[in-house]
Amino acid sequence: MTGAIDNHDRAAPIFTPDAFRLTDQQAALIARARTFGARVLAPRAAEHDREASFPLENFRDMHAQGLLAICIPREEGGLGADFQTYCLAAAELGRYCGATALSWNMHVCSTLWSGLLADDLPMEASERNAHMQRRRKHYRRIIDDGAIYAQPFSEGGAAAAGTVAFGTEARPVDGGFVVNGKKIFASLSGAADYYGILCTERAQGEVANRRNTLYLAVAANAPGVSVVGDWDPLGMRGTVSRTLLFKDVFVPEQEMLMPHGVYFQAATRWPHMFLTLSPTYMGLAQAAYDFTVAYLRGEAPGTPRVLRRMYPTKQIAVAEMHIQLEQTKALWFQAITEACADPTKEQVLRAYAAQHTVMENANAIAVKALRTCGGQAMLKSLPLERIYRDSRCGSLMLPWTAEICVDRIGREALYEPGEKDE
Ligand SMILES: Cc1cc2nc3c(=O)[nH]c(=O)nc-3n(C[C@H](O)[C@H](O)[C@H](O)COP(=O)(O)OP(=O)(O)OC[C@H]3O[C@@H](n4cnc5c(N)ncnc54)[C@H](O)[C@@H]3O)c2cc1C
């Protein structure tokens, strides 16, 4: 093991279990993620970033660690993490490889939404029973075979922001659906075994309606599925988020990840489901801060042992970063702890504020880290410049981009539902 890895291994948890009142079980699972991130993800991150290649071997290793099944309920053979525990574990992975943590989130959501979220929403007994049967099949694929699920919903129009129905459509036919459409920015494209798409169920002659959004797992090798376009972005390069095309793809009914109408209910009643992109960026914020402290102490792996911590300007910069990090952690921790069905207005506004804060502050802290550490710290042989580029991507991610969060907080703080200015 190299010195760099030893150093990572000694990293303190982002959220100390005692201070944040975590149970021993939570602490153990989060520690497992942190150790895995330090030992397995960190040494591979630079290459996947440079090559813009998907870290498939990380997912194989996550399968061996049980991490692909982190949110699969215990009674189904998974680790049974709740929303808060998942977010805290994901933040630990984000410290070491943003692209892996973000891609892992897409995979985990297929189990979180079909599991914990669906359990929280009302369904007829027969419908729940059918859902339990269907989801078991997905869970077995993940647990037994290490199947990887992606979560492509973006289309380049207004649907991903939640304002109109998805343009990708599923036409009901005997035994399932025929899917046609296009998804952009599909992380894990070409690597996932299943694409958990959001699409509009629409029979011949029916008008497209958001209430009929269907959450379907499309096998990557199904006839009519193709991956097109290139992927050479600023950051999060290892996510390999290319374009997916679906041309008359038959998807059996058994591949529904949620029953008819339940996704729409979830999106309106369980809004914290859209907070799951933030843990990766919480981890990146911590990583930028950690790097800065280690660098100024002359302890950053791969750098000469030069002390820079005695300069008052460096101390002030670190103090400002620390304050910003603690503010981010406090708000985010509160928001992920409040996730539930039918949250109060105050909780929803706090979730938007937390998402905005994490996404913007992760990049702000990384910017300050670069300025404070200086020119040698931006070399590609060190992780900071990757953290800086990766951290820029968070605010752009729908449905809760930084702009949309501001938009909603402003409107929902000033208007009660249904209120108008006459
Ligand atoms: C690294 C990375 C990985 C990604 N992975 C995935 C993935 O796996 N699956 C997936 O589905 N998507 C993924 N995305 C896509 C992402 O969620 C967005 O869909 C994508 O960045 C949208 O870009 P756009 O320019 O088309 O946005 P546009 O729709 O053109 O919007 C541009 C900006 O306008 C603002 N805006 C848009 N609509 C509204 C509105 N109604 N009200 C107010 N403001 C609005 C937003 O701030 C938005 O950022 C990924 C993105 C990145 C950067």
Short mmCIF file of C-alpha atoms and ligand atoms in Angstrom, two decimals:
data_model
loop_
_atom_site.label_atom_id
_atom_site.label_comp_id
_atom_site.label_asym_id
_atom_site.label_seq_id
_atom_site.Cartn_x
_atom_site.Cartn_y
_atom_site.Cartn_z
CA MET A 1 0.00 0.00 0.00
CA THR A 2 1.36 3.46 -0.85
CA GLY A 3 1.72 6.35 1.54
CA ALA A 4 -1.11 8.16 -0.22
CA ILE A 5 -3.50 5.35 0.50
CA ASP A 6 -2.35 5.12 4.13
CA ASN A 7 -3.11 8.80 4.48
CA HIS A 8 -6.58 8.38 3.02
CA ASP A 9 -7.23 5.43 5.29
CA ARG A 10 -6.67 7.66 8.27
CA ALA A 11 -9.12 10.31 7.02
CA ALA A 12 -11.77 11.14 9.59
CA PRO A 13 -15.42 10.63 8.61
CA ILE A 14 -17.05 13.74 7.13
CA PHE A 15 -19.80 13.35 9.72
CA THR A 16 -18.38 12.06 13.00
CA PRO A 17 -20.83 9.42 14.29
CA ASP A 18 -20.93 10.77 17.87
CA ALA A 19 -21.35 14.41 16.88
CA PHE A 20 -24.10 13.61 14.37
CA ARG A 21 -25.74 10.95 16.55
CA LEU A 22 -25.38 8.09 14.10
CA THR A 23 -26.02 4.52 15.18
CA ASP A 24 -23.18 1.97 15.29
CA GLN A 25 -24.72 0.26 12.27
CA GLN A 26 -24.75 3.47 10.26
CA ALA A 27 -21.21 4.33 11.32
CA ALA A 28 -19.96 0.89 10.25
CA LEU A 29 -21.54 1.09 6.81
CA ILE A 30 -20.31 4.63 6.20
CA ALA A 31 -16.80 3.59 7.34
CA ARG A 32 -16.96 0.72 4.87
CA ALA A 33 -17.69 3.21 2.08
CA ARG A 34 -14.87 5.52 3.21
CA THR A 35 -12.28 2.75 3.36
CA PHE A 36 -13.43 1.44 -0.01
CA GLY A 37 -13.20 4.92 -1.51
CA ALA A 38 -9.69 5.44 -0.16
CA ARG A 39 -8.29 2.07 -1.09
CA VAL A 40 -10.10 1.26 -4.32
CA LEU A 41 -11.50 4.42 -5.93
CA ALA A 42 -8.76 6.98 -5.23
CA PRO A 43 -5.92 5.17 -7.03
CA ARG A 44 -8.04 4.69 -10.18
CA ALA A 45 -9.73 8.09 -10.37
CA ALA A 46 -7.12 10.03 -12.36
CA GLU A 47 -6.95 7.52 -15.19
CA HIS A 48 -10.72 7.37 -15.70
CA ASP A 49 -10.83 11.15 -15.63
CA ARG A 50 -8.03 11.44 -18.19
CA GLU A 51 -9.47 8.80 -20.51
CA ALA A 52 -13.12 9.71 -19.89
CA SER A 53 -13.64 5.99 -19.40
CA PHE A 54 -16.23 4.32 -17.18
CA PRO A 55 -14.79 2.75 -14.00
CA LEU A 56 -16.41 -0.62 -14.52
CA GLU A 57 -13.92 -2.38 -12.23
CA ASN A 58 -15.06 -0.09 -9.38
CA PHE A 59 -18.59 -1.40 -9.84
CA ARG A 60 -17.38 -5.00 -9.87
CA ASP A 61 -15.56 -4.31 -6.60
CA MET A 62 -18.62 -2.55 -5.16
CA HIS A 63 -20.62 -5.65 -5.93
CA ALA A 64 -18.15 -7.75 -3.93
CA GLN A 65 -18.50 -5.29 -1.01
CA GLY A 66 -22.30 -5.40 -1.13
CA LEU A 67 -22.38 -1.72 -2.03
CA LEU A 68 -24.46 -2.19 -5.20
CA ALA A 69 -27.20 -3.42 -2.87
CA ILE A 70 -26.82 -0.70 -0.23
CA CYS A 71 -30.47 0.41 -0.44
CA ILE A 72 -32.03 -2.97 -1.20
CA PRO A 73 -34.12 -3.88 1.86
CA ARG A 74 -32.51 -6.36 4.25
CA GLU A 75 -35.34 -8.84 3.86
CA GLU A 76 -34.50 -8.93 0.13
CA GLY A 77 -30.82 -9.60 0.81
CA GLY A 78 -29.44 -6.04 0.63
CA LEU A 79 -27.76 -3.80 3.20
CA GLY A 80 -31.02 -1.97 3.93
CA ALA A 81 -29.57 1.53 4.22
CA ASP A 82 -32.11 4.28 4.80
CA PHE A 83 -32.01 7.60 2.91
CA GLN A 84 -29.75 9.37 5.40
CA THR A 85 -27.29 6.48 5.66
CA TYR A 86 -27.09 6.16 1.89
CA CYS A 87 -26.38 9.90 1.49
CA LEU A 88 -23.63 9.82 4.11
CA ALA A 89 -22.00 6.76 2.51
CA ALA A 90 -22.22 8.34 -0.94
CA ALA A 91 -20.53 11.52 0.32
CA GLU A 92 -17.61 9.39 1.54
CA LEU A 93 -17.21 7.87 -1.93
CA GLY A 94 -17.46 11.33 -3.52
CA ARG A 95 -14.31 12.37 -1.64
CA TYR A 96 -12.25 9.89 -3.61
CA CYS A 97 -13.85 9.71 -7.05
CA GLY A 98 -16.69 12.05 -7.97
CA ALA A 99 -17.53 10.23 -11.19
CA THR A 100 -17.88 6.86 -9.48
CA ALA A 101 -19.98 8.27 -6.66
CA LEU A 102 -22.28 10.07 -9.12
CA SER A 103 -22.68 6.99 -11.33
CA TRP A 104 -23.25 4.84 -8.25
CA ASN A 105 -26.03 7.21 -7.27
CA MET A 106 -27.80 6.58 -10.59
CA HIS A 107 -27.61 2.84 -9.90
CA VAL A 108 -28.69 3.09 -6.26
CA CYS A 109 -31.71 5.25 -7.12
CA SER A 110 -33.23 2.32 -9.00
CA THR A 111 -33.31 0.43 -5.69
CA LEU A 112 -34.09 3.42 -3.46
CA TRP A 113 -37.06 4.56 -5.54
CA SER A 114 -38.47 1.07 -6.02
CA GLY A 115 -37.72 0.22 -2.38
CA LEU A 116 -37.91 2.70 0.46
CA LEU A 117 -39.79 5.36 -1.52
CA ALA A 118 -42.39 3.02 -2.97
CA ASP A 119 -42.90 1.53 0.51
CA ASP A 120 -43.78 5.01 1.75
CA LEU A 121 -46.51 5.64 -0.84
CA PRO A 122 -50.06 4.25 -0.82
CA MET A 123 -50.97 1.40 -3.21
CA GLU A 124 -53.76 -1.14 -3.45
CA ALA A 125 -52.72 -4.43 -1.81
CA SER A 126 -52.75 -6.29 -5.13
CA GLU A 127 -50.68 -3.59 -6.78
CA ARG A 128 -48.15 -3.65 -3.95
CA ASN A 129 -47.93 -7.38 -4.16
CA ALA A 130 -47.24 -7.23 -7.91
CA HIS A 131 -44.65 -4.50 -7.32
CA MET A 132 -42.89 -6.59 -4.66
CA GLN A 133 -42.66 -9.51 -7.08
CA ARG A 134 -41.28 -7.35 -9.86
CA ARG A 135 -38.72 -5.50 -7.78
CA ARG A 136 -37.43 -8.77 -6.32
CA LYS A 137 -36.30 -9.74 -9.80
CA HIS A 138 -34.28 -6.53 -10.15
CA TYR A 139 -32.81 -6.96 -6.69
CA ARG A 140 -31.74 -10.56 -7.40
CA ARG A 141 -29.99 -9.45 -10.58
CA ILE A 142 -28.04 -6.87 -8.59
CA ILE A 143 -27.22 -9.10 -5.63
CA ASP A 144 -26.50 -12.32 -7.53
CA ASP A 145 -25.05 -11.06 -10.81
CA GLY A 146 -23.79 -7.58 -10.00
CA ALA A 147 -26.17 -6.05 -12.53
CA ILE A 148 -25.70 -2.29 -12.94
CA TYR A 149 -28.63 0.08 -13.46
CA ALA A 150 -28.44 3.57 -14.97
CA GLN A 151 -30.99 6.34 -14.54
CA PRO A 152 -31.41 8.33 -17.75
CA PHE A 153 -34.28 10.80 -17.65
CA SER A 154 -32.84 13.96 -19.28
CA GLU A 155 -34.00 14.64 -22.83
CA GLY A 156 -32.79 18.13 -23.60
CA GLY A 157 -36.30 19.64 -23.28
CA ALA A 158 -38.35 20.76 -20.29
CA ALA A 159 -39.33 17.27 -19.08
CA ALA A 160 -36.32 16.64 -16.82
CA ALA A 161 -37.10 19.84 -14.92
CA GLY A 162 -40.52 18.30 -14.17
CA THR A 163 -42.69 20.73 -16.11
CA VAL A 164 -43.93 18.64 -19.08
CA ALA A 165 -44.37 14.96 -19.91
CA PHE A 166 -41.31 13.01 -21.06
CA GLY A 167 -40.95 12.81 -24.84
CA THR A 168 -39.75 9.22 -24.59
CA GLU A 169 -42.91 7.16 -24.81
CA ALA A 170 -44.01 3.66 -23.87
CA ARG A 171 -46.93 2.35 -25.92
CA PRO A 172 -48.80 -0.43 -24.11
CA VAL A 173 -48.86 -3.69 -26.10
CA ASP A 174 -49.52 -7.32 -25.21
CA GLY A 175 -47.22 -8.27 -22.30
CA GLY A 176 -45.44 -4.93 -22.05
CA PHE A 177 -44.56 -1.74 -23.85
CA VAL A 178 -42.89 -0.53 -27.02
CA VAL A 179 -40.51 2.30 -26.19
CA ASN A 180 -39.35 5.06 -28.53
CA GLY A 181 -37.30 8.12 -27.68
CA LYS A 182 -33.97 9.63 -26.79
CA LYS A 183 -32.14 10.35 -23.52
CA ILE A 184 -29.18 12.70 -23.25
CA PHE A 185 -26.45 12.72 -20.59
CA ALA A 186 -27.08 9.07 -19.72
CA SER A 187 -24.38 8.33 -17.14
CA LEU A 188 -23.15 4.71 -17.35
CA SER A 189 -24.11 4.57 -21.04
CA GLY A 190 -22.54 1.52 -22.63
CA ALA A 191 -21.62 0.12 -19.20
CA ALA A 192 -24.98 -0.42 -17.49
CA ASP A 193 -26.89 -3.66 -17.89
CA TYR A 194 -30.25 -1.88 -17.53
CA TYR A 195 -31.36 1.68 -18.20
CA GLY A 196 -33.99 2.76 -15.67
CA ILE A 197 -35.75 5.27 -17.90
CA LEU A 198 -38.54 7.69 -17.15
CA CYS A 199 -41.00 7.80 -20.03
CA THR A 200 -44.63 8.61 -20.71
CA GLU A 201 -47.06 5.73 -20.97
CA ARG A 202 -49.36 6.66 -23.84
CA ALA A 203 -51.85 4.54 -25.70
CA GLN A 204 -52.82 5.35 -29.31
CA GLY A 205 -54.91 8.56 -29.37
CA GLU A 206 -54.20 9.49 -25.72
CA VAL A 207 -52.74 12.88 -24.77
CA ALA A 208 -49.30 12.77 -23.09
CA ASN A 209 -49.64 13.46 -19.37
CA ARG A 210 -46.99 13.68 -16.60
CA ARG A 211 -49.28 11.60 -14.37
CA ASN A 212 -48.60 8.69 -16.70
CA THR A 213 -44.83 8.76 -16.22
CA LEU A 214 -43.53 5.21 -16.17
CA TYR A 215 -40.26 4.06 -14.60
CA LEU A 216 -39.03 1.14 -16.72
CA ALA A 217 -35.85 -0.95 -16.78
CA VAL A 218 -34.74 -1.39 -20.39
CA ALA A 219 -32.12 -4.10 -20.97
CA ALA A 220 -29.01 -2.58 -22.54
CA ASN A 221 -28.85 -5.43 -25.03
CA ALA A 222 -32.52 -5.23 -26.09
CA PRO A 223 -32.98 -4.85 -29.86
CA GLY A 224 -33.47 -1.17 -30.72
CA VAL A 225 -31.27 0.28 -27.93
CA SER A 226 -28.19 2.19 -29.08
CA VAL A 227 -25.60 4.50 -27.53
CA VAL A 228 -24.49 7.40 -29.73
CA GLY A 229 -22.41 10.58 -29.60
CA ASP A 230 -19.14 11.32 -27.89
CA TRP A 231 -18.30 12.29 -24.31
CA ASP A 232 -15.52 14.78 -23.73
CA PRO A 233 -16.77 17.11 -20.96
CA LEU A 234 -15.18 19.49 -18.45
CA GLY A 235 -15.70 17.27 -15.42
CA MET A 236 -17.27 14.05 -14.17
CA ARG A 237 -15.62 12.48 -17.17
CA GLY A 238 -15.76 8.92 -15.82
CA THR A 239 -19.58 8.97 -15.84
CA VAL A 240 -19.52 8.53 -19.65
CA SER A 241 -22.90 10.21 -20.05
CA ARG A 242 -23.59 9.71 -23.76
CA THR A 243 -26.89 9.71 -25.66
CA LEU A 244 -29.28 6.75 -25.70
CA LEU A 245 -31.69 6.02 -28.53
CA PHE A 246 -34.70 3.74 -28.22
CA LYS A 247 -36.26 2.59 -31.48
CA ASP A 248 -39.30 0.31 -31.10
CA VAL A 249 -37.79 -1.41 -28.06
CA PHE A 250 -40.05 -4.05 -26.56
CA VAL A 251 -39.95 -3.93 -22.74
CA PRO A 252 -41.83 -6.64 -20.81
CA GLU A 253 -44.31 -5.44 -18.19
CA GLN A 254 -42.20 -7.22 -15.55
CA GLU A 255 -39.54 -4.56 -16.05
CA MET A 256 -41.60 -1.81 -14.40
CA LEU A 257 -39.58 -0.40 -11.51
CA MET A 258 -42.63 1.31 -10.05
CA PRO A 259 -46.34 0.64 -10.64
CA HIS A 260 -48.38 2.89 -12.95
CA GLY A 261 -48.72 6.42 -11.56
CA VAL A 262 -46.39 5.90 -8.59
CA TYR A 263 -43.46 7.85 -10.02
CA PHE A 264 -45.70 10.92 -10.37
CA GLN A 265 -46.82 10.51 -6.76
CA ALA A 266 -43.22 10.12 -5.63
CA ALA A 267 -42.05 13.21 -7.52
CA THR A 268 -44.78 15.34 -5.95
CA ARG A 269 -44.96 13.79 -2.46
CA TRP A 270 -41.37 12.64 -1.80
CA PRO A 271 -39.34 15.59 -3.15
CA HIS A 272 -36.13 14.64 -1.33
CA MET A 273 -35.75 11.92 -3.97
CA PHE A 274 -34.12 14.63 -6.07
CA LEU A 275 -31.55 15.44 -3.38
CA THR A 276 -29.59 12.29 -4.13
CA LEU A 277 -27.21 14.00 -6.58
CA SER A 278 -25.88 16.15 -3.74
CA PRO A 279 -23.90 13.60 -1.65
CA THR A 280 -21.21 13.28 -4.32
CA TYR A 281 -20.66 17.03 -4.21
CA MET A 282 -20.68 17.10 -0.40
CA GLY A 283 -17.78 14.65 -0.66
CA LEU A 284 -16.00 16.83 -3.22
CA ALA A 285 -16.30 19.88 -0.94
CA GLN A 286 -14.68 17.91 1.87
CA ALA A 287 -11.98 16.61 -0.48
CA ALA A 288 -11.02 20.14 -1.60
CA TYR A 289 -10.75 21.25 2.01
CA ASP A 290 -8.77 18.16 3.07
CA PHE A 291 -6.35 18.62 0.20
CA THR A 292 -5.74 22.24 1.15
CA VAL A 293 -4.98 21.46 4.79
CA ALA A 294 -2.65 18.60 3.83
CA TYR A 295 -0.92 20.69 1.16
CA LEU A 296 -0.29 23.68 3.40
CA ARG A 297 1.05 21.36 6.11
CA GLY A 298 3.44 19.89 3.54
CA GLU A 299 1.73 16.49 3.82
CA ALA A 300 -0.15 16.13 0.53
CA PRO A 301 0.92 12.85 -1.08
CA GLY A 302 3.00 13.40 -4.20
CA THR A 303 4.20 16.90 -3.22
CA PRO A 304 7.51 18.05 -1.73
CA ARG A 305 7.48 18.57 2.03
CA VAL A 306 7.21 22.36 1.95
CA LEU A 307 5.38 24.11 4.78
CA ARG A 308 3.07 26.98 3.82
CA ARG A 309 0.79 27.06 6.80
CA MET A 310 2.59 29.88 8.63
CA TYR A 311 1.36 32.62 6.28
CA PRO A 312 -1.60 34.56 7.72
CA THR A 313 -3.30 34.77 4.30
CA LYS A 314 -3.28 30.96 4.05
CA GLN A 315 -4.71 30.69 7.55
CA ILE A 316 -7.49 33.13 6.73
CA ALA A 317 -8.32 31.26 3.52
CA VAL A 318 -8.47 27.93 5.36
CA ALA A 319 -10.65 29.47 8.05
CA GLU A 320 -13.07 30.75 5.40
CA MET A 321 -13.13 27.35 3.70
CA HIS A 322 -13.74 25.67 7.04
CA ILE A 323 -16.66 27.97 7.84
CA GLN A 324 -18.19 27.38 4.41
CA LEU A 325 -17.74 23.62 4.76
CA GLU A 326 -19.33 23.50 8.21
CA GLN A 327 -22.27 25.63 7.02
CA THR A 328 -22.74 23.27 4.08
CA LYS A 329 -22.51 20.15 6.23
CA ALA A 330 -24.98 21.43 8.83
CA LEU A 331 -27.68 22.41 6.35
CA TRP A 332 -27.22 19.31 4.22
CA PHE A 333 -27.27 16.94 7.19
CA GLN A 334 -30.52 18.47 8.41
CA ALA A 335 -32.08 18.18 4.94
CA ILE A 336 -31.12 14.54 4.35
CA THR A 337 -32.41 13.69 7.83
CA GLU A 338 -35.85 15.14 7.02
CA ALA A 339 -36.53 13.09 3.86
CA CYS A 340 -40.02 11.59 4.07
CA ALA A 341 -43.38 11.45 2.33
CA ASP A 342 -45.33 14.71 2.46
CA PRO A 343 -42.69 16.95 4.06
CA THR A 344 -43.71 20.37 5.35
CA LYS A 345 -43.20 23.47 3.23
CA GLU A 346 -40.31 24.46 5.50
CA GLN A 347 -38.63 21.09 4.91
CA VAL A 348 -39.04 21.33 1.14
CA LEU A 349 -37.57 24.84 1.04
CA ARG A 350 -34.71 23.59 3.21
CA ALA A 351 -34.08 20.72 0.78
CA TYR A 352 -33.79 23.20 -2.13
CA ALA A 353 -31.53 25.41 -0.03
CA ALA A 354 -29.35 22.42 0.89
CA GLN A 355 -29.05 21.28 -2.71
CA HIS A 356 -28.14 24.80 -3.86
CA THR A 357 -25.66 25.23 -1.03
CA VAL A 358 -23.86 21.93 -1.60
CA MET A 359 -23.64 22.35 -5.37
CA GLU A 360 -22.44 25.97 -5.27
CA ASN A 361 -20.19 25.65 -2.22
CA ALA A 362 -18.42 22.52 -3.45
CA ASN A 363 -17.16 24.54 -6.39
CA ALA A 364 -16.55 27.69 -4.34
CA ILE A 365 -14.41 25.73 -1.89
CA ALA A 366 -12.51 24.07 -4.75
CA VAL A 367 -11.87 27.48 -6.35
CA LYS A 368 -10.51 28.81 -3.08
CA ALA A 369 -8.43 25.68 -2.59
CA LEU A 370 -6.69 26.23 -5.92
CA ARG A 371 -6.02 29.90 -5.27
CA THR A 372 -4.73 29.19 -1.79
CA CYS A 373 -2.52 26.23 -2.60
CA GLY A 374 -1.09 27.84 -5.73
CA GLY A 375 0.26 26.80 -9.11
CA GLN A 376 1.89 23.52 -8.16
CA ALA A 377 -1.42 22.30 -6.75
CA MET A 378 -3.22 22.53 -10.09
CA LEU A 379 -1.02 19.97 -11.83
CA LYS A 380 -2.81 16.92 -13.17
CA SER A 381 -0.60 14.69 -11.03
CA LEU A 382 -2.65 15.89 -8.03
CA PRO A 383 -6.40 15.42 -7.43
CA LEU A 384 -7.32 19.07 -6.79
CA GLU A 385 -7.78 20.17 -10.39
CA ARG A 386 -10.06 17.16 -11.00
CA ILE A 387 -12.05 18.00 -7.87
CA TYR A 388 -12.34 21.57 -9.16
CA ARG A 389 -13.67 20.47 -12.57
CA ASP A 390 -15.98 17.80 -11.15
CA SER A 391 -17.39 20.21 -8.57
CA ARG A 392 -18.48 22.63 -11.33
CA CYS A 393 -20.99 20.08 -12.70
CA GLY A 394 -23.33 19.82 -9.69
CA SER A 395 -25.22 23.08 -10.19
CA LEU A 396 -26.08 22.06 -13.75
CA MET A 397 -27.84 18.85 -12.89
CA LEU A 398 -31.59 18.67 -13.34
CA PRO A 399 -34.16 18.56 -11.93
CA TRP A 400 -32.75 20.67 -9.07
CA THR A 401 -30.16 22.88 -10.77
CA ALA A 402 -28.91 25.81 -8.70
CA GLU A 403 -31.10 28.14 -10.79
CA ILE A 404 -34.21 26.03 -10.36
CA CYS A 405 -33.65 25.88 -6.60
CA VAL A 406 -33.48 29.68 -6.43
CA ASP A 407 -36.53 29.95 -8.67
CA ARG A 408 -38.59 27.62 -6.47
CA ILE A 409 -37.46 29.00 -3.12
CA GLY A 410 -38.38 32.53 -4.23
CA ARG A 411 -41.78 31.56 -5.59
CA GLU A 412 -42.78 29.09 -2.89
CA ALA A 413 -41.66 31.41 -0.08
CA LEU A 414 -43.86 34.20 -1.42
CA TYR A 415 -46.90 32.26 -2.67
CA GLU A 416 -48.98 29.56 -1.02
CA PRO A 417 -50.19 26.80 -3.38
CA GLY A 418 -52.85 28.18 -5.75
CA GLU A 419 -52.29 31.83 -4.76
CA LYS A 420 -52.31 34.39 -7.59
CA ASP A 421 -51.96 38.18 -7.92
CA GLU A 422 -55.24 39.54 -9.25
C1 LIG B 1 -21.84 14.92 -15.26
C2 LIG B 1 -23.28 14.85 -15.57
C3 LIG B 1 -23.93 13.62 -15.50
C4 LIG B 1 -25.27 13.52 -15.81
N1 LIG B 1 -25.90 12.32 -15.73
C5 LIG B 1 -27.22 12.23 -15.97
C6 LIG B 1 -27.91 10.98 -15.88
O1 LIG B 1 -27.33 9.95 -15.57
N2 LIG B 1 -29.23 10.95 -16.17
C7 LIG B 1 -29.89 12.05 -16.51
O2 LIG B 1 -31.08 11.96 -16.73
N3 LIG B 1 -29.29 13.26 -16.63
C8 LIG B 1 -27.96 13.36 -16.35
N4 LIG B 1 -27.33 14.57 -16.47
C9 LIG B 1 -28.05 15.65 -17.11
C10 LIG B 1 -28.50 16.78 -16.24
O3 LIG B 1 -29.37 16.40 -15.24
C11 LIG B 1 -29.17 17.79 -17.10
O4 LIG B 1 -30.24 17.23 -17.77
C12 LIG B 1 -28.30 18.40 -18.10
O5 LIG B 1 -27.15 18.91 -17.50
C13 LIG B 1 -29.18 19.47 -18.72
O6 LIG B 1 -28.50 20.28 -19.45
P1 LIG B 1 -29.26 21.23 -20.46
O7 LIG B 1 -28.22 22.18 -20.89
O8 LIG B 1 -29.96 20.44 -21.50
O9 LIG B 1 -30.34 21.95 -19.57
P2 LIG B 1 -31.49 22.90 -20.05
O10 LIG B 1 -32.79 22.18 -19.93
O11 LIG B 1 -31.14 23.52 -21.36
O12 LIG B 1 -31.45 23.98 -18.95
C14 LIG B 1 -30.37 24.91 -18.83
C15 LIG B 1 -30.50 25.60 -17.50
O13 LIG B 1 -31.71 26.37 -17.51
C16 LIG B 1 -32.35 26.26 -16.27
N5 LIG B 1 -33.72 25.72 -16.40
C17 LIG B 1 -34.14 24.68 -17.13
N6 LIG B 1 -35.46 24.48 -16.97
C18 LIG B 1 -35.88 25.42 -16.11
C19 LIG B 1 -37.15 25.74 -15.53
N7 LIG B 1 -38.26 25.04 -15.82
N8 LIG B 1 -37.20 26.78 -14.67
C20 LIG B 1 -36.09 27.52 -14.37
N9 LIG B 1 -34.88 27.26 -14.89
C21 LIG B 1 -34.77 26.23 -15.74
C22 LIG B 1 -31.56 25.32 -15.41
O14 LIG B 1 -30.81 26.02 -14.47
C23 LIG B 1 -30.64 24.62 -16.36
O15 LIG B 1 -29.37 24.35 -15.79
C24 LIG B 1 -25.98 14.69 -16.18
C25 LIG B 1 -25.34 15.92 -16.24
C26 LIG B 1 -24.01 16.02 -15.94
C27 LIG B 1 -23.35 17.36 -16.00
#
